[in-house]
Short mmCIF file of C-alpha atoms in Angstrom, two decimals:
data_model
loop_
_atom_site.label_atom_id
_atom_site.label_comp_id
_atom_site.label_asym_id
_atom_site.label_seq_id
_atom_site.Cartn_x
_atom_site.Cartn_y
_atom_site.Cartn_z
CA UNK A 1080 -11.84 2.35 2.74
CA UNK A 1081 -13.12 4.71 5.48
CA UNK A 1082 -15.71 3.50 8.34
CA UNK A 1083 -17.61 5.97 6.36
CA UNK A 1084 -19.35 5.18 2.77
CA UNK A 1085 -19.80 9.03 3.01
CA UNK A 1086 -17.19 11.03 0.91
CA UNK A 1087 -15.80 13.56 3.44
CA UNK A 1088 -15.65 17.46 1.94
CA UNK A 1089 -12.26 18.62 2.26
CA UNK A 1090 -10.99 21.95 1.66
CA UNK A 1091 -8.19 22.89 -0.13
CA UNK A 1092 -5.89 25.27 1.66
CA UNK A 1093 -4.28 28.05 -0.51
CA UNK A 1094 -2.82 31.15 -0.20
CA UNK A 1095 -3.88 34.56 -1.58
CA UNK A 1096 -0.55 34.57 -3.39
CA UNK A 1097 -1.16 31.56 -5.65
CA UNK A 1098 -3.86 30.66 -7.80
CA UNK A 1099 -3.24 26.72 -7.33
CA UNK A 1100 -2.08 24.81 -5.25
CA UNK A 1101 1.30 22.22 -5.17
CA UNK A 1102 1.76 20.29 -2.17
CA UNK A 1103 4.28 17.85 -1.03
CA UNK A 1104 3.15 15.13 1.35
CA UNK A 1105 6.04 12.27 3.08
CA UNK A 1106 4.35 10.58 6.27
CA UNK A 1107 3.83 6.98 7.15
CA UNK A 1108 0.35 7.12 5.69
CA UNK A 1109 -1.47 9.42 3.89
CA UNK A 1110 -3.78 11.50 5.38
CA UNK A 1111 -6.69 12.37 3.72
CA UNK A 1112 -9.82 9.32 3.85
CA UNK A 1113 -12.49 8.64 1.64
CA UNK A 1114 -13.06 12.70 0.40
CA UNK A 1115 -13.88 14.99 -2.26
CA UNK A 1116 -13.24 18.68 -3.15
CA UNK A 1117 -14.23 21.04 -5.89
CA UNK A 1118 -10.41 21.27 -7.05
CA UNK A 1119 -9.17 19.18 -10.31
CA UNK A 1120 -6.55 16.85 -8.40
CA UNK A 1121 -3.29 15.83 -10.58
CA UNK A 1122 -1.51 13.32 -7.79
CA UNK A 1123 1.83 11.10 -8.16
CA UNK A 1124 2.58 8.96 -5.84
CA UNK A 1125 6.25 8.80 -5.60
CA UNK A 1126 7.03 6.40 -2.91
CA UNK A 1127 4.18 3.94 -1.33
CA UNK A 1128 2.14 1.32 -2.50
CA UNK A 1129 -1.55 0.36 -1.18
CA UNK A 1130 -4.86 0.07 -2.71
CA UNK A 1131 -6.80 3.49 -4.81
CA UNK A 1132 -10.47 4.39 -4.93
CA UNK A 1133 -11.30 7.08 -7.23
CA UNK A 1134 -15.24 6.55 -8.16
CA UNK A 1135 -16.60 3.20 -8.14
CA UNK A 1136 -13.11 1.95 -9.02
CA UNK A 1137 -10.69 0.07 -6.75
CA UNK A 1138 -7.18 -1.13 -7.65
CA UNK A 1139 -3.71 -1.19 -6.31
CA UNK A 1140 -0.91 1.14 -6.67
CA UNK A 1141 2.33 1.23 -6.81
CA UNK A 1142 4.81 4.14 -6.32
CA UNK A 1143 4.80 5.97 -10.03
CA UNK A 1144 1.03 6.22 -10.01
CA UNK A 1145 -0.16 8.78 -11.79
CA UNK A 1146 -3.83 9.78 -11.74
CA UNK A 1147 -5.60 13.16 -12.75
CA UNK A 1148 -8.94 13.58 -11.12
CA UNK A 1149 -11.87 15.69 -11.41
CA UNK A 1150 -13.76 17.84 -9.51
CA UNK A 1151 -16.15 16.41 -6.71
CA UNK A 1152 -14.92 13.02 -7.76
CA UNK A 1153 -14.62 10.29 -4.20
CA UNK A 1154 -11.14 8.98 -4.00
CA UNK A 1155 -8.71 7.80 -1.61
CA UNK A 1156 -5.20 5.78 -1.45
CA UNK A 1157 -4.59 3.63 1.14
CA UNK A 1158 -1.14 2.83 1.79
CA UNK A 1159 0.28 -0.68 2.84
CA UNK A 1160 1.07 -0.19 5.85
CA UNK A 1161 2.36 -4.37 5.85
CA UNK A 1162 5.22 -3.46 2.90
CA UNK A 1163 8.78 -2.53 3.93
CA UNK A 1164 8.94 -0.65 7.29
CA UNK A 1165 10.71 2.07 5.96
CA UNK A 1166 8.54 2.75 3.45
CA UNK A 1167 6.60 6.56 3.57
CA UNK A 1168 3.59 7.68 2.14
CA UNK A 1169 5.05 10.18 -0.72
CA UNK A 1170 3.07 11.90 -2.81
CA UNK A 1171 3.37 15.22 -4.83
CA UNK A 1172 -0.53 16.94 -5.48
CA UNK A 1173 -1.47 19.86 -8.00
CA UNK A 1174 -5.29 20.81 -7.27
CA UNK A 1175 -6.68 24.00 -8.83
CA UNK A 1176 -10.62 24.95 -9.63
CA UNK A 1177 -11.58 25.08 -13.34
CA UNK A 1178 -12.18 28.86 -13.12
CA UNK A 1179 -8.86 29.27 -11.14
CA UNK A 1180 -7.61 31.40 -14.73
CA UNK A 1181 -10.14 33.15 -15.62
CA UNK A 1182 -14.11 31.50 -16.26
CA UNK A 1183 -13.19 31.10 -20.44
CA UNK A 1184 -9.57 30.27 -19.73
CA UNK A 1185 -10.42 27.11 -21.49
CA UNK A 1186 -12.57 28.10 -23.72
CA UNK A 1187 -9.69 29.45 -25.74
CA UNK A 1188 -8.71 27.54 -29.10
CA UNK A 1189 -5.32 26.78 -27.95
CA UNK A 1190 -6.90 24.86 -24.52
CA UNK A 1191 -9.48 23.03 -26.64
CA UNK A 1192 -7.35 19.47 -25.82
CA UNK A 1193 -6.68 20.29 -22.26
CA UNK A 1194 -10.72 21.25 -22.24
CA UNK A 1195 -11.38 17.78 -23.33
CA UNK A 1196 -8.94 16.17 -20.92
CA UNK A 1197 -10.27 17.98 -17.68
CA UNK A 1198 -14.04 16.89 -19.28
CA UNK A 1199 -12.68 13.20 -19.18
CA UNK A 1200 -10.78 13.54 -15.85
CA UNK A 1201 -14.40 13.50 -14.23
CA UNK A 1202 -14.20 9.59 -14.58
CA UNK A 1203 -10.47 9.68 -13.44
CA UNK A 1204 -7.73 9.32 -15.47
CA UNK A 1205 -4.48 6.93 -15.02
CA UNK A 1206 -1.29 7.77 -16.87
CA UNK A 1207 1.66 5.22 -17.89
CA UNK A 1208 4.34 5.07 -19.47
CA UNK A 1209 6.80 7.86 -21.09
CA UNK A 1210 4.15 11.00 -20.18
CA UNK A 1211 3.82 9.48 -17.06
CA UNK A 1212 7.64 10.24 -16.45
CA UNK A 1213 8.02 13.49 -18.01
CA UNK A 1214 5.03 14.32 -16.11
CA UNK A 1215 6.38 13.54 -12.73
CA UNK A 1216 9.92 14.97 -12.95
CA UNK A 1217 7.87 18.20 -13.94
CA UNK A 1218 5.86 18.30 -10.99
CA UNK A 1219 8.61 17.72 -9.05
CA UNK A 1220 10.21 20.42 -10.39
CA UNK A 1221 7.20 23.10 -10.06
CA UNK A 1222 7.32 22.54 -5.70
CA UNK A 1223 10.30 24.86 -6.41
CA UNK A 1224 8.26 27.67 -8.99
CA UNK A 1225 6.90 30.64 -8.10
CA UNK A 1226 4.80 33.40 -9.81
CA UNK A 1227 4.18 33.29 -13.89
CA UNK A 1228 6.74 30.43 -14.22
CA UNK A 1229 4.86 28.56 -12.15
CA UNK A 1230 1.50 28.97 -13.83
CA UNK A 1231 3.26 28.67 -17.19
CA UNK A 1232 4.61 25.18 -16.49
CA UNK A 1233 1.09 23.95 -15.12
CA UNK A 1234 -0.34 25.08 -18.38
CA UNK A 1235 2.31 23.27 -20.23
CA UNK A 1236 1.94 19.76 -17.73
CA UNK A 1237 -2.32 19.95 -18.70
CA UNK A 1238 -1.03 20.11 -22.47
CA UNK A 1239 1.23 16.82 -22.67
CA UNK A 1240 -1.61 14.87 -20.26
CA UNK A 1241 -3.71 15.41 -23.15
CA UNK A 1242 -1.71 14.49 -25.80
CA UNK A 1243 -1.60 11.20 -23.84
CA UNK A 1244 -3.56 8.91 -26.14
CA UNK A 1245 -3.45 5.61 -23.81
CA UNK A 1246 -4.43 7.73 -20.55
CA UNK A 1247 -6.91 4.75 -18.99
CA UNK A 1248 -10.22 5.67 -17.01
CA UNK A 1249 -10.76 4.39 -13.86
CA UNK A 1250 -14.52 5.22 -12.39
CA UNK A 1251 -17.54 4.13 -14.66
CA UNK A 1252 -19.36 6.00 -17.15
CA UNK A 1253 -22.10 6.01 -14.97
CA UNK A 1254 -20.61 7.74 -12.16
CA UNK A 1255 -20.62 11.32 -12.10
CA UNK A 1256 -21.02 13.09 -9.72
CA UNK A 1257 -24.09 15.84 -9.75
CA UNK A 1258 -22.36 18.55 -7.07
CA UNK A 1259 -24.87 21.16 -5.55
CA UNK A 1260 -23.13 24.65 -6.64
CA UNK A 1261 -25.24 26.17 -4.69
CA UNK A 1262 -23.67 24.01 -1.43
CA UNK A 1263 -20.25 24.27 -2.85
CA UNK A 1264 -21.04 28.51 -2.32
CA UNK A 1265 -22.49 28.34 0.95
CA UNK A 1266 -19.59 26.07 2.31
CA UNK A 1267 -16.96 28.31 0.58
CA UNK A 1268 -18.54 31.22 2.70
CA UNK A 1269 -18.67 29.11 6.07
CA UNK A 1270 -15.11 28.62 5.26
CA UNK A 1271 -14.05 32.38 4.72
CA UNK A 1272 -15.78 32.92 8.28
CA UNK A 1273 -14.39 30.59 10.62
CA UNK A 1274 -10.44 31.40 8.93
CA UNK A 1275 -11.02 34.82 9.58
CA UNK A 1276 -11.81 34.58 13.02
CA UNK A 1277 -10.38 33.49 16.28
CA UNK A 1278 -12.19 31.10 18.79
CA UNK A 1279 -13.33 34.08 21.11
CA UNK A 1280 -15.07 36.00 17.67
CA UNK A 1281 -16.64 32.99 16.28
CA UNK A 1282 -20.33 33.29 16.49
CA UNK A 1283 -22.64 30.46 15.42
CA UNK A 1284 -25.83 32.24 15.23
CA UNK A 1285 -23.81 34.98 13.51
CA UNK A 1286 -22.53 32.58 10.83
CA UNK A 1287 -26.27 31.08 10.53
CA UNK A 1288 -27.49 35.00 9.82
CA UNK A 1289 -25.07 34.97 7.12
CA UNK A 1290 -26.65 32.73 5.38
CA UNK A 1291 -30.09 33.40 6.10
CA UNK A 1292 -30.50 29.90 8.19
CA UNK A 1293 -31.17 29.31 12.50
CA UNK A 1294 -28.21 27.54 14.21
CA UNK A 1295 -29.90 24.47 13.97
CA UNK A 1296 -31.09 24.33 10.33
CA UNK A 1297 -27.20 25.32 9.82
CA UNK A 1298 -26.32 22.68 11.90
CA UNK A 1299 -28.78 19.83 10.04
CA UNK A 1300 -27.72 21.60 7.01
CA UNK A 1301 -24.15 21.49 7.51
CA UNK A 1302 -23.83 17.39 8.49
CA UNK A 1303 -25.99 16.59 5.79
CA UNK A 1304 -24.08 18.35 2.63
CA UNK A 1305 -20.63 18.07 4.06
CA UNK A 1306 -20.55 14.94 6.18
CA UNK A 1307 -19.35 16.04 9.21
CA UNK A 1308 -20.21 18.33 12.28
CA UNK A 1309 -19.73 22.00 12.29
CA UNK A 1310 -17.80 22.00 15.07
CA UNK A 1311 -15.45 18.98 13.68
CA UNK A 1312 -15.05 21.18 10.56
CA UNK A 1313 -14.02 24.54 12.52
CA UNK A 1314 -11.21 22.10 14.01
CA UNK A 1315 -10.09 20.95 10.64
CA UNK A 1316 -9.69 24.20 9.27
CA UNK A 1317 -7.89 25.73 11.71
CA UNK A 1318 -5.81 22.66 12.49
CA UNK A 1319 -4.62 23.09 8.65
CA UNK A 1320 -3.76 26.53 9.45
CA UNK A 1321 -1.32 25.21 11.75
CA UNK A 1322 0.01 23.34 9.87
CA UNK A 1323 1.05 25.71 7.34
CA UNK A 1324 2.78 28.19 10.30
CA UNK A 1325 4.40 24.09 11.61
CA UNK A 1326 5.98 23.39 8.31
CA UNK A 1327 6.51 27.32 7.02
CA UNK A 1328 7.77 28.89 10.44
CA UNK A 1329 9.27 28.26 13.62
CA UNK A 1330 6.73 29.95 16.06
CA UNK A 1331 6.13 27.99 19.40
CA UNK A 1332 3.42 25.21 19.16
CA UNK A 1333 1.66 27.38 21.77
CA UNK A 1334 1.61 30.39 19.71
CA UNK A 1335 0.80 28.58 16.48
CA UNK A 1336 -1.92 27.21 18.55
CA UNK A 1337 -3.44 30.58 19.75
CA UNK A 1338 -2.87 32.33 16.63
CA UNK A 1339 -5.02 29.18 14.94
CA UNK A 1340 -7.85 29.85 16.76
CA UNK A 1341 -7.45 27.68 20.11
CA UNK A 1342 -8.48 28.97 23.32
CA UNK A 1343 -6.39 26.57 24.97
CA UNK A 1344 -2.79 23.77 24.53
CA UNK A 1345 -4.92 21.01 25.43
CA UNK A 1346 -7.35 21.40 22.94
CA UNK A 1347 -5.21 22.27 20.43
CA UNK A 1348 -3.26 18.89 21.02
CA UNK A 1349 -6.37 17.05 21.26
CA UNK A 1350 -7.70 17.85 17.63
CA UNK A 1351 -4.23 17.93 16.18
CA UNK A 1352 -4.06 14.21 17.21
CA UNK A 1353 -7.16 13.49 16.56
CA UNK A 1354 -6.62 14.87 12.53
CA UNK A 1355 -3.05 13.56 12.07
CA UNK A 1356 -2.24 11.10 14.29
CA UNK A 1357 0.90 12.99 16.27
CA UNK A 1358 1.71 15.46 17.58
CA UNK A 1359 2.36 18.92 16.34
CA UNK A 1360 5.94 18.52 17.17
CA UNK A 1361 6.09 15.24 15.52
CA UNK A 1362 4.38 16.81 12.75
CA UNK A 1363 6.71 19.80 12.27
CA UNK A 1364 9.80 17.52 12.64
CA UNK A 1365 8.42 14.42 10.55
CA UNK A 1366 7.89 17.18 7.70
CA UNK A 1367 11.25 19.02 8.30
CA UNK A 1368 12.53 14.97 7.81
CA UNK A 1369 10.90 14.13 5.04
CA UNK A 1370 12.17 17.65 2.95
#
């Protein structure tokens, strides 16, 4: 697992055009650690094998794994990186809030099955089999969906899971995790303010204000909920934001750097290194590879 027994806090990056998220990932190792996030997480691995934490529960995987997990839940698959050289970490992710709908979305008579899934998915849920297949060509096929098709066919992926009647948990009963909504809030709002603003604006003391802390309580405050320093978690955010303009655009890494929040290349090359292990030029072209 991670040097870490802490679960890192990892935000989910999403548009204001989309209500969920569906992301593709194909490097040589995945590359999220030991974390956790208030998003439901529907993963399939499609090419890599390696060992999976989700909970208290270890085991290996293989590529076809299938796992649905639920919110705040630890978890964490570590490739092989011993198996076949040419071998990639390939996965295909769904992650979307329970509320993501509507707050009664599945409270409605029809959802009453996929209510009792997501309620199980809090110990983690493996899939095998036949659902596991239809399952995965599905989510394949929703990286290409937009708009109410899109939404439509996650609606309709939640509804075979839980017809699944062999779906096998993985974490113990005992494990559950007990998430502090009001940290979840206050870290939602630190996150709102550092994307919004560029290196030069961003204003520690301002940010503590805002939530009616000093910049040290925020500080104390911040390692011990999330994990991880303030200033580590300003780089991660705005290193994902490059990421999206590496993959989605073909801006100079300069620019993309600036317009992330940088003050300077150096830096920006630094932490991008530091967060994925490359560069961002090996980043943009191992993506443009691997689609």
């Amino acid at each position: 697992m991670s040097s870490s027994p802490k679960a890192q806090f990892e935000m989910v990056p999403q548009t204001d055009r989309e209500s969920f998220a569906v992301r593709e990932f194909k490097l040589k190792r995945f590359p999220s650690g030991w974390h956790y996030h208030p998003e439901i997480e529907l993963t399939w691995v499609v090419e890599s094998s390696g060992r999976r934490w989700v909970g208290d529960h270890v085991n290996n995987y293989q590529a076809g794994d299938l796992v649905l997990i639920g919110p705040n839940v630890p978890h964490y698959w570590m490739n092989d990186e011993t198996g076949r050289p040419d071998e990639m970490a390939h996965s295909i992710v769904i992650q979307f809030r329970r509320d993501c709908f509507g707050a009664d979305f599945f409270s409605l008579v029809e959802m009453r099955g996929v209510d009792e899934l997501l309620k199980r998915s809090m110990r983690g849920l493996q899939f095998d089999g036949a659902v596991r297949d239809r399952v995965a060509g599905r989510m394949s096929g929703l990286l290409g969906m937009v708009g109410l098709p899109r939404f439509v066919e996650l609606v309709s992926i939640l509804g075979e899971l839980a017809k699944a009647t062999d779906a096998k948990p993985l974490s113990s009963p005992g494990f559950t995790p007990r998430p502090d909504q009001g940290s979840v809030e206050r870290v939602d709002k630190i996150y709102e303010y550092i994307a919004r603003r560029s290196a030069s604006d961003f204003n520690h003391a301002e940010l503590a204000g805002l939530l009616g802390m000093s910049p040290s309580g925020l500080s104390h405050y911040f390692k011990r909920t999330v994990g991880t320093t303030l200033s580590s978690f300003v780089a991660e955010v705005r290193i994902g934001q490059a990421c999206r303009h590496l993959i989605l655009g073909d801006r100079p890494v300069s620019e993309i750097a600036f317009k992330a929040g940088f003050e300077n290349l150096s830096s920006f090359n630094a932490w991008f290194r530091r967060l994925r292990g490359m560069s961002p030029r090996d980043f943009r072209q191992s993506h443009r590879r691997g689609s």
